[in-house]
Each structure stands twice: as structure tokens, then as C-alpha cells.
mmCIF file of C-alpha atoms in Angstrom:
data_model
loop_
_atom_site.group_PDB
_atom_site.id
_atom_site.type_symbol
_atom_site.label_atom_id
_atom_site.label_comp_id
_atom_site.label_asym_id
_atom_site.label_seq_id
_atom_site.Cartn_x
_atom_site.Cartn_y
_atom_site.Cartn_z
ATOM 1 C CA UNK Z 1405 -21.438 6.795 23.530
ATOM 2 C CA UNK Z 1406 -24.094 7.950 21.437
ATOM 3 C CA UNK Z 1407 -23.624 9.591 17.924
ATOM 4 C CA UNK Z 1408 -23.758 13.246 19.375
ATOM 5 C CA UNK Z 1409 -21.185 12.380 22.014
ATOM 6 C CA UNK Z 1410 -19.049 11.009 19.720
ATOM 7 C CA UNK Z 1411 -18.989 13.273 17.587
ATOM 8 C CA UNK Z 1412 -17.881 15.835 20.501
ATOM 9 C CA UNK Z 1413 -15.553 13.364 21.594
ATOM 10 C CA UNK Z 1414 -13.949 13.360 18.447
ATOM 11 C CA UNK Z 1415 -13.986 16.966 17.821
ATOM 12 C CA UNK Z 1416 -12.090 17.446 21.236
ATOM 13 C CA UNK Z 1417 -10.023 15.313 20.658
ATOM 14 C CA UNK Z 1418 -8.790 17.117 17.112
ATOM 15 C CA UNK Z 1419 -8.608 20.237 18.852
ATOM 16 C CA UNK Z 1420 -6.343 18.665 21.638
ATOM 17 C CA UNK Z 1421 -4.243 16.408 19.769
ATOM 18 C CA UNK Z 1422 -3.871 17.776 16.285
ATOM 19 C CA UNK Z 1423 -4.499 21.105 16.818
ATOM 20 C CA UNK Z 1424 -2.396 21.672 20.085
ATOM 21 C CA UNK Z 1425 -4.954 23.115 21.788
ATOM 22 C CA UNK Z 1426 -5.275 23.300 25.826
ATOM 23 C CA UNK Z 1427 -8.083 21.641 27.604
ATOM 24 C CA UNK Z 1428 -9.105 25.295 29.115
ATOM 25 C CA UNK Z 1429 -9.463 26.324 25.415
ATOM 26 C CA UNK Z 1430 -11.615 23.639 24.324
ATOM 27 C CA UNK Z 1431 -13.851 24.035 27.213
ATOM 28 C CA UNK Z 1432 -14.862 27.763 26.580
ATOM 29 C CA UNK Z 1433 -15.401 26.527 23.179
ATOM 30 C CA UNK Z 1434 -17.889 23.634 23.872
ATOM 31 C CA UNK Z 1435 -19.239 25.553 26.937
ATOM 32 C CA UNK Z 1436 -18.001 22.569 29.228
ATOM 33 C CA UNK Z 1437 -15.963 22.440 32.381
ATOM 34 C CA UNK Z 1438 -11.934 21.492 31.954
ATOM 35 C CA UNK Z 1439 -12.655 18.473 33.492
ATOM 36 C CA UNK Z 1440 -15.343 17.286 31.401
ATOM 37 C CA UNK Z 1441 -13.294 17.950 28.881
ATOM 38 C CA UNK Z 1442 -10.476 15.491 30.251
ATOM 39 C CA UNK Z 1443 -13.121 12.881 31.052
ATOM 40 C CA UNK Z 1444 -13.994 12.745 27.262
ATOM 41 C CA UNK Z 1445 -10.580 12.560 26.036
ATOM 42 C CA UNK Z 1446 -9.808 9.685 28.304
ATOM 43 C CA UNK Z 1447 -13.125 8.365 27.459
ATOM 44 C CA UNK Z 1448 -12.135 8.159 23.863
ATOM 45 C CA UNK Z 1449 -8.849 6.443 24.012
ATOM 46 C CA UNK Z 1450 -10.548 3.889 25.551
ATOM 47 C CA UNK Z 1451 -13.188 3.259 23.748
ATOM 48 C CA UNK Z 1452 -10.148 3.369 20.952
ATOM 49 C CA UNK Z 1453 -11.592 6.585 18.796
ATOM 50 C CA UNK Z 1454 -8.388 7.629 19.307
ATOM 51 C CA UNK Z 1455 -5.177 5.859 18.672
ATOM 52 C CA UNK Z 1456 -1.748 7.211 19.832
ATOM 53 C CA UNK Z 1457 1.342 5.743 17.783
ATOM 54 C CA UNK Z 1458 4.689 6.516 18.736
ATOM 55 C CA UNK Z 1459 7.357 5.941 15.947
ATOM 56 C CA UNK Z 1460 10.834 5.523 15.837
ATOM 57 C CA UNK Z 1461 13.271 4.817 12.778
ATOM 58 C CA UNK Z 1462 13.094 1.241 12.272
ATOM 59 C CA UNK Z 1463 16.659 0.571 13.536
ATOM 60 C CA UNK Z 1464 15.907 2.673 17.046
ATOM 61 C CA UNK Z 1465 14.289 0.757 19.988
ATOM 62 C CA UNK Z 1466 12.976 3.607 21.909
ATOM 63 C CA UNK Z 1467 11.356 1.566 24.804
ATOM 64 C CA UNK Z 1468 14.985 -0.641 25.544
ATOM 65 C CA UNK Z 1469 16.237 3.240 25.590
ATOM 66 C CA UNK Z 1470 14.698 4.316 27.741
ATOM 67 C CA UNK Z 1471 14.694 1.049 30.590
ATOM 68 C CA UNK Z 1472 18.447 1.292 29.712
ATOM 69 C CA UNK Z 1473 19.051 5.421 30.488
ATOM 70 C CA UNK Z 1474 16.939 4.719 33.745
ATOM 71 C CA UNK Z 1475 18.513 1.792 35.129
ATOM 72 C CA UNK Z 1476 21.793 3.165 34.918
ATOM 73 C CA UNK Z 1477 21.063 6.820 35.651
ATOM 74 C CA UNK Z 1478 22.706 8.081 32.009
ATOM 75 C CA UNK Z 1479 21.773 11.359 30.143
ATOM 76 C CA UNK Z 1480 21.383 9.808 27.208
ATOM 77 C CA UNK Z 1481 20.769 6.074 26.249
ATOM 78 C CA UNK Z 1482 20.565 4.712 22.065
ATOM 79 C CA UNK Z 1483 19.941 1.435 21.563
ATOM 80 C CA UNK Z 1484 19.841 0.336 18.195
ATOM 81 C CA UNK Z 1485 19.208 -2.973 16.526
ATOM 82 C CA UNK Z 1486 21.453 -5.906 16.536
ATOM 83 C CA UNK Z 1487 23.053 -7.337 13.368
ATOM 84 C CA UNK Z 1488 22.395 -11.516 12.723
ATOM 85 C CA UNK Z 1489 26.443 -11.456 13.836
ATOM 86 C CA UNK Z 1490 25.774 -9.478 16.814
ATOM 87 C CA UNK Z 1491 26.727 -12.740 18.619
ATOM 88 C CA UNK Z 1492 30.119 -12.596 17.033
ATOM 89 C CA UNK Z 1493 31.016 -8.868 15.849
ATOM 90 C CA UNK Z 1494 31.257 -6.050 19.016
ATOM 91 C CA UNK Z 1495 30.646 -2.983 17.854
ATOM 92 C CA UNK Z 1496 28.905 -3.274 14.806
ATOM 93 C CA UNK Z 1497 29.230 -0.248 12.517
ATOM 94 C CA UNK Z 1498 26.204 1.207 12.881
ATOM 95 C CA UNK Z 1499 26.266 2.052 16.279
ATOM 96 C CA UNK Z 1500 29.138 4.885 14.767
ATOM 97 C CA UNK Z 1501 26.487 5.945 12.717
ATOM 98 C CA UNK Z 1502 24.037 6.506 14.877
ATOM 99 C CA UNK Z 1503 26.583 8.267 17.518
ATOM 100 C CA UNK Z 1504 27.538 10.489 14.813
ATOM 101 C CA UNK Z 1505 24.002 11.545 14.622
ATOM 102 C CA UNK Z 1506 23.813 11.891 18.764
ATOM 103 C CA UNK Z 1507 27.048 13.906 18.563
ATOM 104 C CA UNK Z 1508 25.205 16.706 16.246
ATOM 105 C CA UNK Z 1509 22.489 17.083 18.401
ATOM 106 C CA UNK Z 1510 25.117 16.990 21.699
ATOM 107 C CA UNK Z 1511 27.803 19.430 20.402
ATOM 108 C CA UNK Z 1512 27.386 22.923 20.011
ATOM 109 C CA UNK Z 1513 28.905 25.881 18.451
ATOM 110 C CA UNK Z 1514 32.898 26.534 20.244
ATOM 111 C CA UNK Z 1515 32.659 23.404 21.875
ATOM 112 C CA UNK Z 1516 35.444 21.329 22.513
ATOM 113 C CA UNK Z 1517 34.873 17.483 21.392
ATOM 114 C CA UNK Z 1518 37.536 15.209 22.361
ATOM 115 C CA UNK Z 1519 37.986 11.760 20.899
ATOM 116 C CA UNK Z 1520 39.481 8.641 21.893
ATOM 117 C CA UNK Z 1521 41.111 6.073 20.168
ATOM 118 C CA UNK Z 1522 38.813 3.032 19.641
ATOM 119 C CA UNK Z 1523 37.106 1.317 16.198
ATOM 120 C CA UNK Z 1524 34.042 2.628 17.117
ATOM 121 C CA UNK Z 1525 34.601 6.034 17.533
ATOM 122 C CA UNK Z 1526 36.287 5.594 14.160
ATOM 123 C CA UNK Z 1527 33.479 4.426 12.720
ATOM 124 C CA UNK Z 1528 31.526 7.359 14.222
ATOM 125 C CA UNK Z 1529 34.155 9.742 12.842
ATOM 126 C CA UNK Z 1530 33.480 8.885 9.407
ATOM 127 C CA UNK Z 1531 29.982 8.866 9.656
ATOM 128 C CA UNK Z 1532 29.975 12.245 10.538
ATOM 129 C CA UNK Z 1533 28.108 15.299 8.215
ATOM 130 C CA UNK Z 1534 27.132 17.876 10.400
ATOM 131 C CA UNK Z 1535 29.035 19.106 13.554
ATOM 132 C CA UNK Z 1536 28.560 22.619 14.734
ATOM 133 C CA UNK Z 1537 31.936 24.475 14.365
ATOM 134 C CA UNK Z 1538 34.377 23.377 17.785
ATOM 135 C CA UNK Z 1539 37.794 22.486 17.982
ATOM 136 C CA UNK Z 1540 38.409 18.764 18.092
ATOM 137 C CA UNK Z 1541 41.555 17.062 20.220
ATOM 138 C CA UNK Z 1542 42.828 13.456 20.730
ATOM 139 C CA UNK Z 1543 42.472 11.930 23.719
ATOM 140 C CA UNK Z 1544 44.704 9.097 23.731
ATOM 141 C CA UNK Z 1545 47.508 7.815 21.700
ATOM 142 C CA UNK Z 1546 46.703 5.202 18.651
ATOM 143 C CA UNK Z 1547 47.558 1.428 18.600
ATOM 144 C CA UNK Z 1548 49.744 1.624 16.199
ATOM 145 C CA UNK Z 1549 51.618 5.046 15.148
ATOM 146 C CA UNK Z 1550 51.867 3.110 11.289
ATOM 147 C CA UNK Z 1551 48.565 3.104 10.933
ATOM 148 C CA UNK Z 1552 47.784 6.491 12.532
ATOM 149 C CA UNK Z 1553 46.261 7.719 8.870
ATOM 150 C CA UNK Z 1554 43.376 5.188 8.951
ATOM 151 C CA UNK Z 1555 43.006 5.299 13.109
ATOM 152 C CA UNK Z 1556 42.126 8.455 15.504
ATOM 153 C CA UNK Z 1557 44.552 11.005 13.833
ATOM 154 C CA UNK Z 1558 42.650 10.737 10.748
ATOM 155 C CA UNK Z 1559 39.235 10.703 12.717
ATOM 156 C CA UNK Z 1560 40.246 13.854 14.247
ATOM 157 C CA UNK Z 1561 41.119 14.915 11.451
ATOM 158 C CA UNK Z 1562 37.911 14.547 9.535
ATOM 159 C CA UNK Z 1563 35.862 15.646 12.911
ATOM 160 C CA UNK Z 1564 37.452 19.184 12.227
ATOM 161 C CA UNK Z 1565 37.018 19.068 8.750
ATOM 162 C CA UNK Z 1566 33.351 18.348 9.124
ATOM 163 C CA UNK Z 1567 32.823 21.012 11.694
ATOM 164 C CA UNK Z 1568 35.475 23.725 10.363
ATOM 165 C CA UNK Z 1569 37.131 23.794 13.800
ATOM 166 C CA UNK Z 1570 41.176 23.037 14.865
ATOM 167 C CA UNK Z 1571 42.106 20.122 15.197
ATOM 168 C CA UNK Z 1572 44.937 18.805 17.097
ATOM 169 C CA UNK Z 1573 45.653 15.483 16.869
ATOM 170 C CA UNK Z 1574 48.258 12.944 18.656
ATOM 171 C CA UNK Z 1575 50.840 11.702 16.886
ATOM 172 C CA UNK Z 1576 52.373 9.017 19.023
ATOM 173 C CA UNK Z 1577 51.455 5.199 20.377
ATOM 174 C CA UNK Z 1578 49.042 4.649 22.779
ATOM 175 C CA UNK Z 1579 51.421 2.254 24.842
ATOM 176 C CA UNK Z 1580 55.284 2.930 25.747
ATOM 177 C CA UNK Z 1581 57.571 0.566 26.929
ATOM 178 C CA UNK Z 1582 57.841 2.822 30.494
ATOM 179 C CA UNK Z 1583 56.822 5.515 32.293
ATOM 180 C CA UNK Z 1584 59.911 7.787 31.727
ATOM 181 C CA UNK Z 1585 59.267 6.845 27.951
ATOM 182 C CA UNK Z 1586 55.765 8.014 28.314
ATOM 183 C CA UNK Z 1587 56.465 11.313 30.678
ATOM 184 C CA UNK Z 1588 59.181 12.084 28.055
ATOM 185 C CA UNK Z 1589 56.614 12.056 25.249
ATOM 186 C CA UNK Z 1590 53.890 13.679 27.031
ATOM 187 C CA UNK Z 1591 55.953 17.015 26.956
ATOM 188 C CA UNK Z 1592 56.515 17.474 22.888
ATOM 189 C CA UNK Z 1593 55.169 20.291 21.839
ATOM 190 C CA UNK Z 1594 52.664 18.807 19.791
ATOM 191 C CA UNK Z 1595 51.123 16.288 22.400
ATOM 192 C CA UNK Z 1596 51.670 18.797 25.359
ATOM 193 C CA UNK Z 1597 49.239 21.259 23.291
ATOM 194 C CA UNK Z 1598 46.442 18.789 22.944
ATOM 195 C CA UNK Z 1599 46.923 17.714 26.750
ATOM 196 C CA UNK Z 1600 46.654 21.491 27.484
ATOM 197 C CA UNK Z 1601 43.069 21.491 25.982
ATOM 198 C CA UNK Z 1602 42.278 18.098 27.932
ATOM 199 C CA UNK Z 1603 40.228 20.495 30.788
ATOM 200 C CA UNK Z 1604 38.416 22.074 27.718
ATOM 201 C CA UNK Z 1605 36.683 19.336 26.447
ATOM 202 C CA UNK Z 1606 33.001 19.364 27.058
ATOM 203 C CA UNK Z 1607 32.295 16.722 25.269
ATOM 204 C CA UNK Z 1608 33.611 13.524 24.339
ATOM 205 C CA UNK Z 1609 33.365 9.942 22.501
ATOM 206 C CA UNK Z 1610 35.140 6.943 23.898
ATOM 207 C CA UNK Z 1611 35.105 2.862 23.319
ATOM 208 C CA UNK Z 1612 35.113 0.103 25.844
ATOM 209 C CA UNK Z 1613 36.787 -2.791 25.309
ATOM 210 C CA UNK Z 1614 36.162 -6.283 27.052
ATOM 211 C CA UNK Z 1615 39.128 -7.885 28.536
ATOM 212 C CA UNK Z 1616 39.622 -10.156 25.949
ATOM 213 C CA UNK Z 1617 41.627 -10.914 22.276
ATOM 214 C CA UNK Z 1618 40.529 -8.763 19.840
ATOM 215 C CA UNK Z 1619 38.398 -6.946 21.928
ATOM 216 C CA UNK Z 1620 40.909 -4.766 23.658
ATOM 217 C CA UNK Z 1621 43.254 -2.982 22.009
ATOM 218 C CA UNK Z 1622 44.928 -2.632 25.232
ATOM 219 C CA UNK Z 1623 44.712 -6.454 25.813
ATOM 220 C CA UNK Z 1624 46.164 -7.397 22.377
ATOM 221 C CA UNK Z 1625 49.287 -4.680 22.761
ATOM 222 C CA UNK Z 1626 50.896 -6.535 26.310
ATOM 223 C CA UNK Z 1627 52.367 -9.726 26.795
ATOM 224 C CA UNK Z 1628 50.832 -12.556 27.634
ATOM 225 C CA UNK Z 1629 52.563 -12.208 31.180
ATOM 226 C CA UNK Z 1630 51.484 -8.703 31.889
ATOM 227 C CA UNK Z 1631 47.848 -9.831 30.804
ATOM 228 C CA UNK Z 1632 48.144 -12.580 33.229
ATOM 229 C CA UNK Z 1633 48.793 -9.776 36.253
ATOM 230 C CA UNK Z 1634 45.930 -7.933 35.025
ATOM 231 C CA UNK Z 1635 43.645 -10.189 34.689
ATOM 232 C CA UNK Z 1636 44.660 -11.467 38.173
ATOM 233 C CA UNK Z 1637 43.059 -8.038 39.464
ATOM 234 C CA UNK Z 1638 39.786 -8.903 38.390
ATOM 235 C CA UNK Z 1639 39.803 -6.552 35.159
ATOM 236 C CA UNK Z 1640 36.359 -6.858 33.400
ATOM 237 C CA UNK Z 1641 37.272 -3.611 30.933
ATOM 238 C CA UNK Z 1642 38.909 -1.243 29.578
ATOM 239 C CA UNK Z 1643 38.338 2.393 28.563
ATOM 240 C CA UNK Z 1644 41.298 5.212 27.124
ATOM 241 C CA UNK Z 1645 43.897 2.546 28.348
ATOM 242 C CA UNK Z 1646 41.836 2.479 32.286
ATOM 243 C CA UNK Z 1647 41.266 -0.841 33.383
ATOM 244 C CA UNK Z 1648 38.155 -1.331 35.461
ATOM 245 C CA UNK Z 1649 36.583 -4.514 37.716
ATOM 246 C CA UNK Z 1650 33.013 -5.376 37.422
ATOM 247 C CA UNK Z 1651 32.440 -3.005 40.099
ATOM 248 C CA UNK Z 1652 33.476 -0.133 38.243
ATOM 249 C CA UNK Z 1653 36.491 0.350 40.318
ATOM 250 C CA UNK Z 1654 40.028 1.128 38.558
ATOM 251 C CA UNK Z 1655 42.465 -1.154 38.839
ATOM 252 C CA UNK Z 1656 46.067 -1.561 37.277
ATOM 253 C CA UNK Z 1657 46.777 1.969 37.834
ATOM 254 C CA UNK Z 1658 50.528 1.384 36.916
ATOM 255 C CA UNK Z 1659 49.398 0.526 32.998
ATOM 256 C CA UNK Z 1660 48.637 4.266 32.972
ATOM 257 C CA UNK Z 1661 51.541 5.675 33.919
ATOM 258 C CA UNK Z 1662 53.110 3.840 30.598
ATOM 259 C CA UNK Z 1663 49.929 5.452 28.451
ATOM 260 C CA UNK Z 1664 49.331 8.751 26.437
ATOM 261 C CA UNK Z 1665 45.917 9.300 27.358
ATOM 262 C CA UNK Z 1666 43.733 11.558 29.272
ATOM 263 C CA UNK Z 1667 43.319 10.899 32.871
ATOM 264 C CA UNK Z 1668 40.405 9.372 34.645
ATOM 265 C CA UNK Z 1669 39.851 12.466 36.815
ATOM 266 C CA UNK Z 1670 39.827 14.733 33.833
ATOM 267 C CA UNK Z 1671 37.106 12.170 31.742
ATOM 268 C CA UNK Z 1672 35.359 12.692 35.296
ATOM 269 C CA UNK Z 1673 34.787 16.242 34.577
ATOM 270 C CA UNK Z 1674 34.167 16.457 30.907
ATOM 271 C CA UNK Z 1675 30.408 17.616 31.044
ATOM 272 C CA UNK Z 1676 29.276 14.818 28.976
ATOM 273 C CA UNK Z 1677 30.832 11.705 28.131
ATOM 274 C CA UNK Z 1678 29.332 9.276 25.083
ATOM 275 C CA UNK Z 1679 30.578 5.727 25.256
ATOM 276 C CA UNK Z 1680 30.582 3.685 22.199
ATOM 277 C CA UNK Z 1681 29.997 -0.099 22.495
ATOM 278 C CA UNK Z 1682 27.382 -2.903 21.609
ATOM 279 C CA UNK Z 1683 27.519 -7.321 21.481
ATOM 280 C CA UNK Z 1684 26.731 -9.744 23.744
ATOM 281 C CA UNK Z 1685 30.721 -10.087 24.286
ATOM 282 C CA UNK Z 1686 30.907 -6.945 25.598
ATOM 283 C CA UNK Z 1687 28.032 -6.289 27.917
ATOM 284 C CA UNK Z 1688 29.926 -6.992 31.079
ATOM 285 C CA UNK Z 1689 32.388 -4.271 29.899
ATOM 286 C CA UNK Z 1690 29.667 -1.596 29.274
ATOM 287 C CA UNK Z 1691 27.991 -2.535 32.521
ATOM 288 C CA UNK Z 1692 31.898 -2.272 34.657
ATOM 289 C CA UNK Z 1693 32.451 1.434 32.872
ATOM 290 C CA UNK Z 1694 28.669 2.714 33.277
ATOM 291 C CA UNK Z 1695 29.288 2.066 37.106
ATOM 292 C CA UNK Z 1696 32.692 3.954 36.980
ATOM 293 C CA UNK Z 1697 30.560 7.419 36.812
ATOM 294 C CA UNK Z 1698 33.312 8.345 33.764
ATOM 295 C CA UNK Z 1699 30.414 8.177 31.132
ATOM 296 C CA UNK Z 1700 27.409 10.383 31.292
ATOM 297 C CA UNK Z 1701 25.369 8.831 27.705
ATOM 298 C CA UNK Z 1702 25.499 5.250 25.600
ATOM 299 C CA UNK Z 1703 25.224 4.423 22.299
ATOM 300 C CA UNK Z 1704 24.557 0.524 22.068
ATOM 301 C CA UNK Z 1705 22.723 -2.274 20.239
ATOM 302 C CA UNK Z 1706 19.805 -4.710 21.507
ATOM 303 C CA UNK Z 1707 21.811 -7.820 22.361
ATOM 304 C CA UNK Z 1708 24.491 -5.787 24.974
ATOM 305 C CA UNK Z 1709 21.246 -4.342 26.392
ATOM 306 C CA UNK Z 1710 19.440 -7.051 27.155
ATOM 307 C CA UNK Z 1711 22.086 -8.268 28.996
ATOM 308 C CA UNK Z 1712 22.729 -4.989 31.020
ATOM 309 C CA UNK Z 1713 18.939 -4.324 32.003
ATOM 310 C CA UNK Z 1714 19.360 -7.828 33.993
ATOM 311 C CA UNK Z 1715 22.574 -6.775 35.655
ATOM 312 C CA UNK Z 1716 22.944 -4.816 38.558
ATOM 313 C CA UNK Z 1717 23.451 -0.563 38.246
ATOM 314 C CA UNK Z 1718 25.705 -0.606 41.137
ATOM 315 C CA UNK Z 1719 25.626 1.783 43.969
ATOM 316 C CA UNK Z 1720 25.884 4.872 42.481
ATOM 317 C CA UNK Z 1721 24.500 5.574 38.618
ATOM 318 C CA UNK Z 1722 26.600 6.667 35.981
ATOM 319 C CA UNK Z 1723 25.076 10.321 35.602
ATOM 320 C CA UNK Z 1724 26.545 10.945 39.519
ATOM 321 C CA UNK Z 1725 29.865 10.834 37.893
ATOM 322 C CA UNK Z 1726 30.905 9.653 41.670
ATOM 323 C CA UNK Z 1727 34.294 7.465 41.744
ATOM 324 C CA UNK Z 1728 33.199 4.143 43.607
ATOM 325 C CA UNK Z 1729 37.102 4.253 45.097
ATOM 326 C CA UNK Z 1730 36.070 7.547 46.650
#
């Protein structure tokens, strides 16, 4: 390009990339055809006088992201950067942080945002500085009723208090000895009022949990003979006490029955779902519930996605919200 063409070149291309001008509206202005003018802005970011930078906060990888909302068909995909301990720590804190942030841009004003029981969405609770003003419910019981101040109650708790809304929390264990136990509980007032707004939820954070020691709740409150049967099913993870195989299928449908949590086929119709879960341990998990079509979005970190962009979708992608027992 000679010096008079690149200095059009480079004129265009400030009208078209800084200025926000259209390619019609540069033409009439240089007395060219629109195509010319396309020809010289393609000419120019070859020839490099132009140089097109995306950024991203550091901790962000936008390109993993992306591969990662495509492959499995999700609204939304975050993948953030693993720790050094990623190896060893699932669900490093940050990914609460940066769900927190998703969750602002997700929930809007009247909103109901449901939350269930897991460390990350705990982390993500208290992360939280800006929600739009909704009404915020439990979804499931906690682990432990004792420790119900520093578990999901409380993150309920400060959900509302961030956005101004209701809150109505659940104040009972996540696991009961039996079913009658369980149906018995499910009609207090108290949890029978946040079930009622289980169909209002529109959105919603949950955890996954490998089926593993210290990586299930759900795992680490049986005995070691019940985990046996379960794990005889083929159960790869775990979700709002739901225990999936690889294939995303349910299985161990009796466990519910014993749970105070909300139902698969009501997490199938919340609107949007975010799932909360990152390490290498915990990949297969992630991958089991993405093919269960209960999650719509992901927030996750680098090593659990370089594992799931080698795995297999499935048949049907998570955004389909199809059951695969259907």
C-alpha cells in the first residue's frame, strides 16, 4: 500500500472501529463503493495496521468459555482460572465469587432466586453486593441443622439482605432417617411455605458433588452400606440430594424420598439453572449433571474444563432441559 492508501486505510478504519461508524457511511464520505470500503478494512488487518485485542479480567478465560457453553449446549459458561491446589481443592472459592457476579447480571427485579445447599453456593452467597430486589427461598435442607447459621440458612439469609427481598429459609436437615420422617417435615408451616414458592423460582444456584468423601455431602451423611448400594448403581454425582450416572440419568430415586429438597422435575422448569463446581476431582460430576438437562449455565475453573471439553456432551445438551429417562 502506498502512503495515500494508507492513510485512507487508516482513516476508515477509525471511522469504523473507533468511531462506530457503518461501512455505507464511510463510503459516501470517501466517495467509494461499500465494498471497497470492506476490501480496505480487511486489507488493513492484514497487513496488521490494525490490531484487534480482546480482553478479559485476568482470572476469566473467555476462549475455554466459550468451547465449554458450545459443547454442552449451556446459556451461559464461566471458566475461571485454576488455583496451584486445583488438583486437590474442588470448588475453589473463587468460582463463588465470580457466580455472585453472574447472578447480578442473571437476576432481575421480583425475581425469585432459589438456592441450594452446597459450599459453593455458600461461598457465592457471601460474595454477593448487588442483587436486584427478589425474594430468595431454600431449596434443600442443610447438612447439618447445628450448623445451619454458617450453611444455606444464613446464605439465604444474606441473599435477601443484599437484594432487600423475603427470604424464606429451611430450617431442617437435608437427610431424614425415612420417608414418613421426611413427608412429616415437608408439611410445617415454615418448610411447606418455601416448597410453595418452589414453581416460582426463575432462577437458581446449585453444587455438584462427586461421588466421593468429602466431596458429597450426600456421600459423607449415609453409611458405608447404603453408599455401597449406591455406588453399585453406577452413581457418578450428585446434585440437591439427586444422584445421577455418567449418562446423566437419575438413579437411587428412593434417597429422595428421605430428602427435603426440591424435585428434579421442578429444577427442570426453573428458567435458568447456574451450577457451581470446578477441580479435576470433579469433572466427571459436572459432565453426568450437564447431560441431565437440570442446569441451563456453569460457573467452573480451567482444570474441570479441560477435562469436560474431551468428554462426550451426550445425546441431548444441557440447554434442551430434556430428561435422558424420557
Amino acid at each position: 500500500m502506498g502512503p495515500a492508501e494508507l492513510v485512507q486505510a487508516a482513516a476508515m478504519a477509525r471511522r469504523f472501529y473507533l468511531e462506530g461508524k457503518s461501512k455505507i457511511q464511510i463510503a459516501e464520505e470517501f466517495g467509494v463503493s461499500r465494498f471497497k470500503v470492506a476490501r480496505v478494512l480487511e486489507t488493513a488487518l492484514e497487513r496488521d495496521l490494525v490490531r484487534i485485542e480482546i480482553r478479559v479480567p485476568a482470572e476469566l478465560d473467555a476462549e475455554r468459555s466459550d468451547a465449554l457453553r458450545a459443547r454442552f449446549g449451556l446459556r451461559h459458561a464461566v471458566v475461571v482460572e485454576s488455583p496451584a491446589e486445583a488438583d486437590e481443592s474442588p470448588d475453589p472459592e473463587n468460582l463463588g465469587e465470580v457466580a455472585a457476579d453472574l447472578l447480578g447480571e442473571l437476576v432481575a427485579e421480583g425475581d425469585v432466586l432459589g438456592l441450594a445447599w452446597g459450599r459453593s453456593t455458600i461461598h457465592m452467597a457471601a460474595a454477593l453486593d448487588k442483587l436486584p430486589p427478589c425474594t430468595v427461598v431454600q431449596l434443600t435442607g442443610v447438612y447439618d441443622a447445628g450448623t445451619a447459621e454458617r450453611g444455606s440458612v444464613e446464605a439465604v439469609r444474606r441473599a435477601a439482605q443484599v437484594s432487600g427481598g423475603d427470604a424464606h429459609p429451611i430450617y431442617a436437615p437435608m437427610l431424614l432417617p425415612d420417608a414418613a420422617t421426611a413427608a412429616a417435615l415437608r408439611h410445617q408451616t415454615g418448610i411447606a411455605r418455601a416448597f410453595d414458592y418452589f414453581d416460582k423460582v426463575t432462577v437458581a444456584a446449585v453444587s455438584i458433588g462427586s461421588w466421593e468423601a468429602g466431596i458429597s455431602t450426600v456421600h459423607d451423611m449415609l453409611s458405608d452400606e447404603e453408599r455401597a448400594r449406591y455406588a453399585s448403581y453406577g452413581v457418578a454425582a450428585e446434585m440437591s440430594a439427586h444422584l445421577f450416572d455418567r449418562d446423566g440419568r437419575r438413579v437411587g430415586r428412593d434417597l429422595g424420598e428421605r430428602c427435603i429438597t426440591v424435585e428434579a422435575d421442578r429444577l427442570r422448569r426453573i428458567p435458568e439453572v447456574v451450577a457451581i463446581a470446578g477441580g479435576q476431582r470433579k469433572a466427571d460430576a459436572i459432565g453426568a449433571v450437564l447431560r441431565s438437562g437440570l442446569v441451563t449455565s456453569l460457573v467452573t475453573d480451567t482444570a474441570a474444563a479441560d477435562l469436560l471439553l474431551g468428554s462426550p456432551p451426550g445425546l441431548r445438551p444441557a440447554l434442551e432441559r430434556a430428561d435422558p429417562d424420557a
